[in-house]
CSV table of C-alpha atoms in Angstrom, one decimal:
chain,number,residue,atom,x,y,z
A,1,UNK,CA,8.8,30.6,73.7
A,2,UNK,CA,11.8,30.9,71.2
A,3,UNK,CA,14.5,27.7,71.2
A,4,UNK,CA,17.8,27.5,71.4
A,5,UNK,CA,18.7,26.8,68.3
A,6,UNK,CA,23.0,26.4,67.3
A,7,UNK,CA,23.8,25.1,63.6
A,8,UNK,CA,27.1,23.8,63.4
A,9,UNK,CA,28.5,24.3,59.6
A,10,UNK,CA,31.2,25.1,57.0
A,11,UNK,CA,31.3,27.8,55.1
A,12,UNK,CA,31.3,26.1,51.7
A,13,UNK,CA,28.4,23.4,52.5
A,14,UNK,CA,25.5,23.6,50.5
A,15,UNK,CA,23.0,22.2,53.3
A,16,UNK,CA,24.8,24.5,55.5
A,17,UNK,CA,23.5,27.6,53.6
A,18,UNK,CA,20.1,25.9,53.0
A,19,UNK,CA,19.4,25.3,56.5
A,20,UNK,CA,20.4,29.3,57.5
A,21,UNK,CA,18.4,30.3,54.9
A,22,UNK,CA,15.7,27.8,56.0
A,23,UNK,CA,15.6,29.5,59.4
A,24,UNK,CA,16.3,33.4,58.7
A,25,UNK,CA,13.1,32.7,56.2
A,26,UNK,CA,10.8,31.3,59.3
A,27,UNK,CA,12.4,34.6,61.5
A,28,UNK,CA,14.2,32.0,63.4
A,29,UNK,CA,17.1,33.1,65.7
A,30,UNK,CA,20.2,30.9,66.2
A,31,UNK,CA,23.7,30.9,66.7
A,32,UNK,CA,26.0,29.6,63.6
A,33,UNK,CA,29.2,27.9,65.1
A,34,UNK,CA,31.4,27.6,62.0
A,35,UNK,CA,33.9,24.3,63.2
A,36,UNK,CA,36.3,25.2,60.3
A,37,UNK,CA,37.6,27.5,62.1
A,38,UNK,CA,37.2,26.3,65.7
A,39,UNK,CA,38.4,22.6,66.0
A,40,UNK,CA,36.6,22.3,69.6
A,41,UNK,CA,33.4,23.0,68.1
A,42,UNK,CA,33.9,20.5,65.5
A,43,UNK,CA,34.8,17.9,68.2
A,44,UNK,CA,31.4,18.8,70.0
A,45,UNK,CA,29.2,18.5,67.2
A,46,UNK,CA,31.2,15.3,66.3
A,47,UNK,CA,30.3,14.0,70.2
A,48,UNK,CA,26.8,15.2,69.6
A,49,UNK,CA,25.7,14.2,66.7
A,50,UNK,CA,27.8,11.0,66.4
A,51,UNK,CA,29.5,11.2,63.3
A,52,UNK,CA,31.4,13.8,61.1
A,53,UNK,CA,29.3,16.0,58.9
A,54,UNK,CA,27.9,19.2,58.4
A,55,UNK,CA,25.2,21.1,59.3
A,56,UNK,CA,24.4,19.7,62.7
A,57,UNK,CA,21.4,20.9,64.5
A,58,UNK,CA,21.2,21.6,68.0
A,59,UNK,CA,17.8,22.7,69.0
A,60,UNK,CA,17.0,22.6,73.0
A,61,UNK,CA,18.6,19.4,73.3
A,62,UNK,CA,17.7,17.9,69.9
A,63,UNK,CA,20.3,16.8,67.7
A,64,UNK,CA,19.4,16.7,64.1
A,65,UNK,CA,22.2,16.1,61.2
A,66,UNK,CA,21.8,17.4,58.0
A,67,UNK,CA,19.4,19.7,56.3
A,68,UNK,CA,16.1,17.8,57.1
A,69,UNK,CA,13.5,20.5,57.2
A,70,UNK,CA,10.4,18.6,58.5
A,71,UNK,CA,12.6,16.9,61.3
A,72,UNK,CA,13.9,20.9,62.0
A,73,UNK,CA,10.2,22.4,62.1
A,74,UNK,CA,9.2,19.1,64.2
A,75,UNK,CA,11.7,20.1,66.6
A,76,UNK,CA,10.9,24.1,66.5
A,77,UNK,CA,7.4,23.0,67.3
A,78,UNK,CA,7.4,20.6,70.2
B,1,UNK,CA,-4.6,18.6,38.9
B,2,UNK,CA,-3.3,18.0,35.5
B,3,UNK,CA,-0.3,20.3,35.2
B,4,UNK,CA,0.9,20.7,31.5
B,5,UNK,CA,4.7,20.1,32.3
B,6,UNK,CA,6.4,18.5,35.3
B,7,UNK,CA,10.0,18.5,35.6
B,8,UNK,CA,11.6,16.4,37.7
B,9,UNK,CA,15.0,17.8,39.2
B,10,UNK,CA,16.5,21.1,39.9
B,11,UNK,CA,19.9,21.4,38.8
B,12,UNK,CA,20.8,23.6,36.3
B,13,UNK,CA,19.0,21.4,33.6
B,14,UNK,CA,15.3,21.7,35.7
B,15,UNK,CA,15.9,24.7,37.3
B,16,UNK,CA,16.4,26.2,33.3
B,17,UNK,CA,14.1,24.3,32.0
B,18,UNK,CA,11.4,25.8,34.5
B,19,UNK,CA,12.5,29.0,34.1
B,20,UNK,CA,11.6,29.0,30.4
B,21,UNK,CA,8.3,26.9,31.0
B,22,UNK,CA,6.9,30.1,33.3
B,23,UNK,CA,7.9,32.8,31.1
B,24,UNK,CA,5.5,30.5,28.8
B,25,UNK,CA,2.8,30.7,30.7
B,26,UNK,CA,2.9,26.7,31.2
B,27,UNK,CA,1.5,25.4,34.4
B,28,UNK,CA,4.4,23.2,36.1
B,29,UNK,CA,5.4,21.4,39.5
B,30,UNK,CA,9.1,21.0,39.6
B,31,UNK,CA,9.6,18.0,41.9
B,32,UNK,CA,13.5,17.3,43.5
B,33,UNK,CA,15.4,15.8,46.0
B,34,UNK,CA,17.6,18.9,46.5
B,35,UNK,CA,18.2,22.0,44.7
B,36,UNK,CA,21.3,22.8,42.5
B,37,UNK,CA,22.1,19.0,42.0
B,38,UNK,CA,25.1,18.4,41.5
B,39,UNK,CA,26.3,22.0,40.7
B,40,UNK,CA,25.8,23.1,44.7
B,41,UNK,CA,29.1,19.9,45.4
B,42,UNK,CA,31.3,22.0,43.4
B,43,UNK,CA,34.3,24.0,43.9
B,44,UNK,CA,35.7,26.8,42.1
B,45,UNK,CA,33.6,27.4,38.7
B,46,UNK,CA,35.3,29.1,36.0
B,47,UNK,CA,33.9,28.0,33.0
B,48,UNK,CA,30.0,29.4,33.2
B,49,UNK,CA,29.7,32.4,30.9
B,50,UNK,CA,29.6,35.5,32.6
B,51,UNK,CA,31.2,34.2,35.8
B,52,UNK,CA,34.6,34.6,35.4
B,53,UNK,CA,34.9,32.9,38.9
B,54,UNK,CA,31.9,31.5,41.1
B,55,UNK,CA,31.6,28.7,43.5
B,56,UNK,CA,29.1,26.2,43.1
B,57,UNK,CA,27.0,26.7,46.2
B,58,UNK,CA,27.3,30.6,44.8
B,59,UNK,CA,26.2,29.5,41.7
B,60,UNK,CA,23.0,27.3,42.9
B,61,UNK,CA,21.7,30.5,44.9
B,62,UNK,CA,22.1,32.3,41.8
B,63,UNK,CA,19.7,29.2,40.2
B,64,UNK,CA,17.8,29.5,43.3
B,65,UNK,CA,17.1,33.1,43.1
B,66,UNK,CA,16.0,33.0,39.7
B,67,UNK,CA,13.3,30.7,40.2
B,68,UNK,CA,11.8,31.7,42.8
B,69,UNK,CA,11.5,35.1,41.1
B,70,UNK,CA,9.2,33.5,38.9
B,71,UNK,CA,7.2,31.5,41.7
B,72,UNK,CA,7.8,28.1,40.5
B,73,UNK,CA,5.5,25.5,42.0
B,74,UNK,CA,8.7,23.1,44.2
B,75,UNK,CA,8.5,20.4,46.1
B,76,UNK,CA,11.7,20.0,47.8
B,77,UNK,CA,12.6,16.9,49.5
B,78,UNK,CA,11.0,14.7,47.2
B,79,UNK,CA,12.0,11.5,45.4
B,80,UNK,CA,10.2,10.5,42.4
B,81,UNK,CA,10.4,6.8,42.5
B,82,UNK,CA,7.9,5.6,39.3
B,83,UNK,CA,7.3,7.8,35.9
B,84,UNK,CA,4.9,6.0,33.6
B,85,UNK,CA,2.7,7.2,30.1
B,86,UNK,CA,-0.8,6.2,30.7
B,87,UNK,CA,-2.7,7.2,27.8
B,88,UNK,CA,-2.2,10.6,27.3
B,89,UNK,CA,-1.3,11.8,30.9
B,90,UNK,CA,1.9,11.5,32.5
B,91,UNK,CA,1.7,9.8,36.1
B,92,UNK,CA,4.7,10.8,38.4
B,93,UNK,CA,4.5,8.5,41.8
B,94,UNK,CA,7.0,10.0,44.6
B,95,UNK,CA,7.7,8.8,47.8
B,96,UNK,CA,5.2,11.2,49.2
B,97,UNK,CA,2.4,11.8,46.9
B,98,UNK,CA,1.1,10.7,42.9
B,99,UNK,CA,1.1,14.0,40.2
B,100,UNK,CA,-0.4,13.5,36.5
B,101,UNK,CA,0.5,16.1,33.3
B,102,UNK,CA,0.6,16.4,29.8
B,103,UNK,CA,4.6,16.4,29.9
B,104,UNK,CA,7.4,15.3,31.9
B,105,UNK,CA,11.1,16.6,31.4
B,106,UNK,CA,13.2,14.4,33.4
B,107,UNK,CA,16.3,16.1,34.6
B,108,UNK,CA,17.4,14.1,37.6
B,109,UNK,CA,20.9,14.1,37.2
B,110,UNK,CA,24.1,12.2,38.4
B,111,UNK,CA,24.9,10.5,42.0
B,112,UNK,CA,28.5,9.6,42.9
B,113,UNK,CA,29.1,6.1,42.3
B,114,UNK,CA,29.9,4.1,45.2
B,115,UNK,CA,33.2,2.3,45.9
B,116,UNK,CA,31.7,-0.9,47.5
B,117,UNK,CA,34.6,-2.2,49.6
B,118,UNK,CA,33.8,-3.0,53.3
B,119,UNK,CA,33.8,-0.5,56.0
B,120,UNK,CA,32.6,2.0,53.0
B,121,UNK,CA,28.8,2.3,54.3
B,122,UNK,CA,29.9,2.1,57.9
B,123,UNK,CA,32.1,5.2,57.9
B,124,UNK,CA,29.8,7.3,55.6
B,125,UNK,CA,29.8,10.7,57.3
B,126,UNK,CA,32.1,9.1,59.8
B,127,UNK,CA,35.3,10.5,57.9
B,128,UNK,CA,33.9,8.6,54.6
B,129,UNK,CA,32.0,11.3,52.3
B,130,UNK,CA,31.3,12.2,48.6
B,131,UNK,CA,31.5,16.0,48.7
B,132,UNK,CA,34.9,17.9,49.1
B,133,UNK,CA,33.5,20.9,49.2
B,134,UNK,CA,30.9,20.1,52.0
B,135,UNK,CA,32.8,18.0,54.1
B,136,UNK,CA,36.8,19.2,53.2
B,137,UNK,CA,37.0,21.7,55.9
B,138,UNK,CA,35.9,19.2,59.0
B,139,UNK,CA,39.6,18.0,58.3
B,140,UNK,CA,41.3,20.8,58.9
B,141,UNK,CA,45.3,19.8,59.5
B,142,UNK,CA,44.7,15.9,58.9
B,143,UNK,CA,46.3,13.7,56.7
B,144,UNK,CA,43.1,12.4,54.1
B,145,UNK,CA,43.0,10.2,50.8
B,146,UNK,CA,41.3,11.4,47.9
B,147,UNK,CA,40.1,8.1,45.7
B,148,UNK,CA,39.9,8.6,42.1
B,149,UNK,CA,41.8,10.2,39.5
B,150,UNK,CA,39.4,12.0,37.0
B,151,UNK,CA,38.5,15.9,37.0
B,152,UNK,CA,36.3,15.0,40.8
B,153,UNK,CA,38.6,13.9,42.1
B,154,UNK,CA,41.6,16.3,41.3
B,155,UNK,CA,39.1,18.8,42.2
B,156,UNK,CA,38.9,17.2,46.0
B,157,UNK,CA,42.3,17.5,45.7
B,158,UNK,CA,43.3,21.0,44.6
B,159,UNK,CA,40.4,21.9,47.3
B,160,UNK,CA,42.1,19.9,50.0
B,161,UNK,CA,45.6,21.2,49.4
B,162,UNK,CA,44.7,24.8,51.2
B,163,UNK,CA,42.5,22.6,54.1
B,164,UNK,CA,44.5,19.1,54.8
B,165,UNK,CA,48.0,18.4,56.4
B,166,UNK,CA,48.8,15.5,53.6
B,167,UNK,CA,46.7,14.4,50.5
B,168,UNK,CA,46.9,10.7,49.2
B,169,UNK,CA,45.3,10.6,45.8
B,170,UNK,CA,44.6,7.0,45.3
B,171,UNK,CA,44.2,6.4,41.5
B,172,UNK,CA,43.0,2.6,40.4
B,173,UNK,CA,44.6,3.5,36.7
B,174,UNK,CA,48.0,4.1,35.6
B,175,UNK,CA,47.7,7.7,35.3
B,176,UNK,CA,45.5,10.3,36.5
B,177,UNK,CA,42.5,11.5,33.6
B,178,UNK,CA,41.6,14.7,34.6
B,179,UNK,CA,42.3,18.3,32.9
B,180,UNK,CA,46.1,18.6,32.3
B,181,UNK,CA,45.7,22.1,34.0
B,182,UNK,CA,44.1,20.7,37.2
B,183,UNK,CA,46.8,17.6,37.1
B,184,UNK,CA,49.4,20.2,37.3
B,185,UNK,CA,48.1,22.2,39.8
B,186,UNK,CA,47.9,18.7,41.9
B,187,UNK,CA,51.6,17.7,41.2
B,188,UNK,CA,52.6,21.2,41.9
B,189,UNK,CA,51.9,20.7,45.7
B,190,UNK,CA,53.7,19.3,48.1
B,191,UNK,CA,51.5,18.1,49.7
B,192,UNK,CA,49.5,15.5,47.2
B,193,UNK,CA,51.0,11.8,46.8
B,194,UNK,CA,50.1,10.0,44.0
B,195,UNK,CA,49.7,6.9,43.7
B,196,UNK,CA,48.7,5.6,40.7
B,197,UNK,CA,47.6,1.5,39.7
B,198,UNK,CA,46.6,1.8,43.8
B,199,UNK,CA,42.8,0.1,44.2
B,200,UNK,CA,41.4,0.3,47.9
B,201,UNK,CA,40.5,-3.2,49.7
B,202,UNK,CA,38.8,-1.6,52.6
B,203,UNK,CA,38.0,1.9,55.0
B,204,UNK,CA,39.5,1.3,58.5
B,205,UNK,CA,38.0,2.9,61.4
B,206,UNK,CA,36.5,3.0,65.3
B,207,UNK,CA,33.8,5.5,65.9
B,208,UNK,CA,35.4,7.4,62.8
B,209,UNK,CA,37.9,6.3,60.1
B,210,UNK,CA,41.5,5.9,60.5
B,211,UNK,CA,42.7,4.5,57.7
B,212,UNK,CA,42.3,2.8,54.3
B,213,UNK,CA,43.6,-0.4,53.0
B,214,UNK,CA,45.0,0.0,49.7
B,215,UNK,CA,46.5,-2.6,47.0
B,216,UNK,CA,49.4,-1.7,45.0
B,217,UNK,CA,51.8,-3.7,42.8
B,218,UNK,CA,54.0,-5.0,45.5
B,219,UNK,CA,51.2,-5.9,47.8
B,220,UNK,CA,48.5,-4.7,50.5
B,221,UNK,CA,49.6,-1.5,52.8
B,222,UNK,CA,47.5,0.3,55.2
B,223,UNK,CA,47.5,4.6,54.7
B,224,UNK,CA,46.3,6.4,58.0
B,225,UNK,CA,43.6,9.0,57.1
B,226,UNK,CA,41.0,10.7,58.8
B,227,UNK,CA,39.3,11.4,55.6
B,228,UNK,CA,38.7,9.2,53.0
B,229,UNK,CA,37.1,11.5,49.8
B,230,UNK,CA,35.3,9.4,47.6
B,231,UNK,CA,35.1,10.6,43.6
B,232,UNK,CA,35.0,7.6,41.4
B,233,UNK,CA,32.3,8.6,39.1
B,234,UNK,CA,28.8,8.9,38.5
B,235,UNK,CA,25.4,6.9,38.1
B,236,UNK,CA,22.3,8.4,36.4
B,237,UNK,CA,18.9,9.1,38.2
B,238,UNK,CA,17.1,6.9,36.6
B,239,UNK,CA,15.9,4.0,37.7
B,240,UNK,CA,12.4,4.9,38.4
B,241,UNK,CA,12.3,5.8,34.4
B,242,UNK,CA,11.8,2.4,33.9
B,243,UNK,CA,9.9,2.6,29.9
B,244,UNK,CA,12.8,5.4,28.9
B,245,UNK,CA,15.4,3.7,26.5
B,246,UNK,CA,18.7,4.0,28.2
B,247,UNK,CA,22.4,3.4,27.1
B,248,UNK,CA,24.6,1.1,28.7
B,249,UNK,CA,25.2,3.7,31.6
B,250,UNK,CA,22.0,4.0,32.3
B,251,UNK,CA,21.5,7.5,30.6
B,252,UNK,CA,18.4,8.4,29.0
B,253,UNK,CA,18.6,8.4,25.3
B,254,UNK,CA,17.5,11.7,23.8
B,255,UNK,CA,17.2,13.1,19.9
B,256,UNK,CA,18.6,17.0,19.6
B,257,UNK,CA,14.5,17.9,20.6
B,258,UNK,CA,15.8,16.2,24.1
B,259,UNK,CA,12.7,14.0,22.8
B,260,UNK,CA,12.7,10.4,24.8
B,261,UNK,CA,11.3,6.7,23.1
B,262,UNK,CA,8.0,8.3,25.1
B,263,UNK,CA,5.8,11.2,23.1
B,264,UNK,CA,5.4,13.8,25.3
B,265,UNK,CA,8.5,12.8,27.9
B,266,UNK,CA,11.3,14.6,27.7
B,267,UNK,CA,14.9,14.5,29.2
B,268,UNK,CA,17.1,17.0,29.7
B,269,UNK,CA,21.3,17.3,31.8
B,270,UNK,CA,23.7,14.8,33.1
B,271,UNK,CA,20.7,12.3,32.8
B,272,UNK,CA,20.6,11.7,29.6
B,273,UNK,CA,23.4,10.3,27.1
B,274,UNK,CA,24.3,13.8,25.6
B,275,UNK,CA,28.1,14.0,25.4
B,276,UNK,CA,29.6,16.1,27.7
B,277,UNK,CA,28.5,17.0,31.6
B,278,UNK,CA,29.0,20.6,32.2
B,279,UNK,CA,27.0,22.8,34.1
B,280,UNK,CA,26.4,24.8,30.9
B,281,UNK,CA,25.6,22.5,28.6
B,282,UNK,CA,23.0,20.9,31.0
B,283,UNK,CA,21.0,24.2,31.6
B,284,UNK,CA,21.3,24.7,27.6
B,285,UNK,CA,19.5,21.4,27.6
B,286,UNK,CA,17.3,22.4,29.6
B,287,UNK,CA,15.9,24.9,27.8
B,288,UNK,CA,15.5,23.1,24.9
B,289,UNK,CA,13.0,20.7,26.2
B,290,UNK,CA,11.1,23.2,27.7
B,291,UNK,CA,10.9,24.6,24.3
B,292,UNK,CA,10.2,21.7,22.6
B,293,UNK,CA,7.2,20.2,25.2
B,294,UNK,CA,5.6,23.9,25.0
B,295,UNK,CA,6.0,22.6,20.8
B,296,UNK,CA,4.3,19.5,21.8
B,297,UNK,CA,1.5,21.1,24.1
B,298,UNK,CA,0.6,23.6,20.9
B,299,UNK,CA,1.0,20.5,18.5
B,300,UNK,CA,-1.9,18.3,20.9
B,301,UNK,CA,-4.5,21.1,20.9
B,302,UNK,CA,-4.6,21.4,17.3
């Protein structure tokens, strides 16, 4: 069963393009939400996650911030 | 396992310094906390030959790239918390696992220094955060305060002009330090305020930050941000070198052969007291302690 998996990110951030990369290499799909240029999105990963920073992971449910990549393949996995 | 080199780091300096070490044949591990270092934090880069213009997360995947061409042995996500010479071997402790080799090039680099005021640790990624080019575009149309007033910090700046509705740049010194040609570019806009001789007391805040409280000549006043941009310098990795002679700042004192007090531990990058932090110069520096541990390996066996 494949996850839901939405990365909220900026275009410039460096765990941003780490954690795409991280997923496109493990054939994971997901749906990037870029909150630069959408300031709703960047108020919904702000109320998920917390806090203000970039990239927040949203997999089923899960909230993960930053580019932690045994916390992200825990959560792929479960 | 007894590798022959490990470096520890993968900025430029490591990620070079690698590079060179496989197309020796060596047998290395190249242990880091992140890849690209301090290079992936940065803006615009105009000053790496043969990139007339890259950013710095370009930049990184072109380090990236390179190294994995050659299948360097990485493990990402790693802190190396004790180095120590025991003997002949090299013994690398991390906060995962223990590694022995024959050499060590440490090339840990810079973190941003801290400002220590209260509300500082609180608000970290709540509106408080130490990478412009990460965080700038989460404050899209907000007024923000960019502390500092060396080339970081005017780089926040110029970066925060095309993103931010106002820019405070709140400067502790008389005048601002960085390039002339940045300090113009800063001036220029409309949109910066400087204020120079301007330390900050405290970061306000709820859930996220709202302001800063600032002390200038005449007295306390409160500015109300929603991003506070933290650039007031950096502190060398390394601490867990605790038998490396260091200067004053805490860099790692190296000869021109990037040789350490240690035989057979080598240092290479912002770590170390070189003069001069560029991306550049650090990946030249790399290289050269490659070159010179493969020296050393050659030199042991004979």
């Amino acid at each position: 069963m494949s996850k839901n998996v939405k990365v909220y990110t900026t275009p410039t951030c460096p765990h941003c393009m780490r954690t795409k990369q991280f997923l496109k290499d493990n054939n994971i799909e997901f749906e990037n939400i870029d909150v630069s240029r959408n300031p709703d999105k960047a108020k919904e990963a702000v109320e998920k996650s917390g806090q203000l920073g970039v990239p927040v992971l949203d997999i089923d449910g899960q909230i993960i911030v930053g580019f932690d990549k045994e916390a992200i393949q825990k959560a792929l996995n479960t | 396992m007894l590798y022959d080199l490990i470096i520890i780091g993968a900025g430029p300096a490591g990620i070079t310094a690698s590079v060179y070490a496989v197309r020796k044949r060596m047998n290395i591990l190249v242990i880091s906390k992140d890849i690209g270092g301090q290079t992936a934090w940065s803006g615009d880069i105009e000053n790496y030959t043969g990139y007339q213009f890259i950013s710095g997360p370009e930049l990184t995947a072109k380090f990236e790239e390179h190294m994995k061409k050659y299948d360097v042995g990485l493990r990402e996500n790693e802190e190396v918390i004790a180095l120590e010479k025991k003997g002949s071997v090299v013994s690398i402790k991390t906060d995962k696992a223990a590694y022995e080799a024959k050499t060590a090039i440490v090339a840990s680099g810079k973190h941003s220094r801290e400002l220590g005021v209260p509300g500082e640790k609180e608000f970290k990624n709540r509106g408080l955060t130490y990478c412009a080019t990460c965080d700038g575009p989460l404050f899209t149309g907000k007024d923000v305060a960019v502390i500092g007033g060396g080339n970081s910090a005017l780089d926040a700046a110029i970066q925060l002009i095309k993103i931010a509705k106002h820019i405070y740049l709140v400067n502790i010194k008389a005048q601002l330090t960085g390039d002339k040609i940045m300090q113009e570019k800063v001036r220029e806009s409309k949109k910066v305020t400087l204020l120079n001789n301007a330390e900050v007391k405290a970061v306000l805040g709820d859930k996220l930050v709202t302001g800063i409280r600032i002390k200038e000549k005449g007295g306390e006043k409160t500015l109300a941000v929603r991003g506070v941009f933290v650039e007031v310098g950096l502190i060398p990795n390394s601490e867990f070198a605790k038998d490396l002679k260091k200067n004053k700042r805490g860099e790692i004192e190296v000869n021109s052969y990037n040789e350490t007090n240690i035989p057979g531990i080598f240092a290479a990058g912002d770590v170390t007291d070189v003069p001069e932090k560029q991306i550049i110069i650090a990946a030249g520096e790399g290289a050269k302690a490659t070159l010179r541990a493969f020296k050393y390996l050659t030199q042991q066996k004979t």
